[in-house]
Amino acid sequence: MPLTTEDASGSEVARAESRRAGRELVLELVFRPLSNLLVPLLARIGIAPPVVVLANAATGLFAAFAIARRELLAAALLLQLKTLLDNSDGQLARVTGRVTLAGRYLDTEADLVVNVALFAALGHVTGEPLLAAAAFVALTIVLAVDFNLTEVYRDVRDLAETPAFEVGSRAEHVLAAIYGVTFALLDRTLRAASERRFARLAANASGERAYEARLAYVDPLTVSILANLGLSTQLVALGVCLALAAPDAYLWVALASLALLVPLQIRAERRARAALRQPREA
């Protein structure tokens, strides 16, 4: 059932904000305040959320074209506009009561198309296509880990508030099929790998102790760090590298983001073991 305008305003928005799993700083400090100014205007003139999704995708593709033409400062600015639009479409959907499954799929898949174009352009302009391809894979994994760990965090703490949708229209079936090919396998693989690691740690734990260990395994700090490796932050970092005429530097930023997952996983496992070793209260 779609959210109503009432549901997405006032105290409901404040409550949803307070329950967000992790806060992405550039989003909270820059793009969300700008979105709060833009969304009422879009709603007033009757712009549909899918139009904003397509506009953000088009802006991202123009940025990729600008990178390929070595117009790096223009590309940097276009990427920030793309990020603003990307963070406005969902808010517009909630405010206007037009949250749909098709819109969610379209948003995710549009981001993937833009990312492919951006990294292809980076490979061209840097003369390092293999490094750009590796950086694209790295970023895709980082974003998927961020998404899936956030969902696990919400599930464990009973914070999930996502309304249930059923695939109905032909457009939803098509977009769902595309999602199944592009993202679903990666999501399942990451979830399964995480579950296997945790299952080994908590193999002999009781239900209550296993729950405590899971809370420690997926903790707020980890989720917050991953949130700040999110797409908005990544595009700001790319914009800075482009403005400094160092597009190759961003490829290493993306690879470093992937490398950061290793110490985060080590920390999560240590926290879970510590929780399992905690003495029970009398």
CSV table of N, CA and C in Angstrom, one decimal, residues 62-76 120-128 242-243 245-248:
chain,number,residue,atom,x,y,z
A,62,PHE,N,25.4,12.3,-19.0
A,62,PHE,CA,26.1,13.6,-19.5
A,62,PHE,C,27.4,13.8,-18.9
A,63,ALA,N,27.5,13.5,-17.6
A,63,ALA,CA,28.8,13.6,-16.8
A,63,ALA,C,29.8,12.6,-17.4
A,64,ALA,N,29.4,11.4,-17.7
A,64,ALA,CA,30.3,10.4,-18.3
A,64,ALA,C,30.8,10.9,-19.6
A,65,PHE,N,29.9,11.4,-20.4
A,65,PHE,CA,30.3,12.0,-21.7
A,65,PHE,C,31.3,13.1,-21.6
A,66,ALA,N,31.1,14.0,-20.6
A,66,ALA,CA,32.0,15.1,-20.3
A,66,ALA,C,33.4,14.5,-19.9
A,67,ILE,N,33.4,13.5,-19.1
A,67,ILE,CA,34.7,12.9,-18.7
A,67,ILE,C,35.4,12.4,-19.9
A,68,ALA,N,34.7,11.7,-20.8
A,68,ALA,CA,35.3,11.1,-22.0
A,68,ALA,C,35.9,12.2,-22.9
A,69,ARG,N,35.3,13.4,-22.8
A,69,ARG,CA,35.7,14.6,-23.6
A,69,ARG,C,36.8,15.4,-22.8
A,70,ARG,N,37.1,14.9,-21.7
A,70,ARG,CA,38.1,15.6,-20.8
A,70,ARG,C,37.6,17.0,-20.3
A,71,GLU,N,36.3,17.1,-20.2
A,71,GLU,CA,35.7,18.3,-19.6
A,71,GLU,C,35.5,18.0,-18.2
A,72,LEU,N,36.5,17.9,-17.4
A,72,LEU,CA,36.5,17.3,-16.1
A,72,LEU,C,35.7,18.2,-15.1
A,73,LEU,N,35.9,19.5,-15.1
A,73,LEU,CA,35.2,20.3,-14.1
A,73,LEU,C,33.7,20.3,-14.4
A,74,ALA,N,33.3,20.3,-15.7
A,74,ALA,CA,31.8,20.2,-16.0
A,74,ALA,C,31.3,18.9,-15.5
A,75,ALA,N,32.1,17.8,-15.7
A,75,ALA,CA,31.6,16.5,-15.2
A,75,ALA,C,31.5,16.5,-13.7
A,76,ALA,N,32.4,17.1,-13.0
A,76,ALA,CA,32.3,17.1,-11.5
A,76,ALA,C,31.0,17.8,-11.1
A,120,ALA,N,33.5,3.4,-17.6
A,120,ALA,CA,34.0,3.3,-19.0
A,120,ALA,C,34.7,4.6,-19.4
A,121,ALA,N,34.1,5.8,-19.1
A,121,ALA,CA,34.7,7.0,-19.4
A,121,ALA,C,36.0,7.2,-18.7
A,122,LEU,N,36.1,6.8,-17.4
A,122,LEU,CA,37.3,6.9,-16.6
A,122,LEU,C,38.4,6.1,-17.2
A,123,GLY,N,38.0,4.9,-17.7
A,123,GLY,CA,39.0,4.0,-18.3
A,123,GLY,C,39.6,4.6,-19.6
A,124,HIS,N,38.7,5.3,-20.3
A,124,HIS,CA,39.1,6.0,-21.6
A,124,HIS,C,40.1,7.2,-21.3
A,125,VAL,N,39.6,8.0,-20.4
A,125,VAL,CA,40.4,9.3,-20.1
A,125,VAL,C,41.7,9.0,-19.4
A,126,THR,N,41.8,8.0,-18.6
A,126,THR,CA,43.0,7.7,-17.9
A,126,THR,C,43.9,6.7,-18.7
A,127,GLY,N,43.4,6.1,-19.7
A,127,GLY,CA,44.2,5.1,-20.4
A,127,GLY,C,44.4,3.8,-19.6
A,128,GLU,N,43.6,3.6,-18.6
A,128,GLU,CA,43.7,2.4,-17.7
A,128,GLU,C,42.3,1.7,-17.7
A,242,LEU,N,38.0,14.8,-10.2
A,242,LEU,CA,37.9,15.4,-11.5
A,242,LEU,C,38.2,16.9,-11.4
A,243,ALA,N,37.8,17.6,-10.4
A,243,ALA,CA,38.1,19.0,-10.3
A,243,ALA,C,39.6,19.3,-10.1
A,245,ALA,N,41.7,17.5,-11.6
A,245,ALA,CA,42.3,16.9,-12.9
A,245,ALA,C,43.1,15.7,-12.6
A,246,ALA,N,42.6,14.9,-11.7
A,246,ALA,CA,43.2,13.6,-11.3
A,246,ALA,C,42.2,12.5,-11.3
A,247,PRO,N,41.6,12.2,-12.5
A,247,PRO,CA,40.5,11.1,-12.5
A,247,PRO,C,41.1,9.8,-12.1
A,248,ASP,N,42.4,9.5,-12.4
A,248,ASP,CA,42.9,8.2,-12.0
A,248,ASP,C,42.9,8.0,-10.5
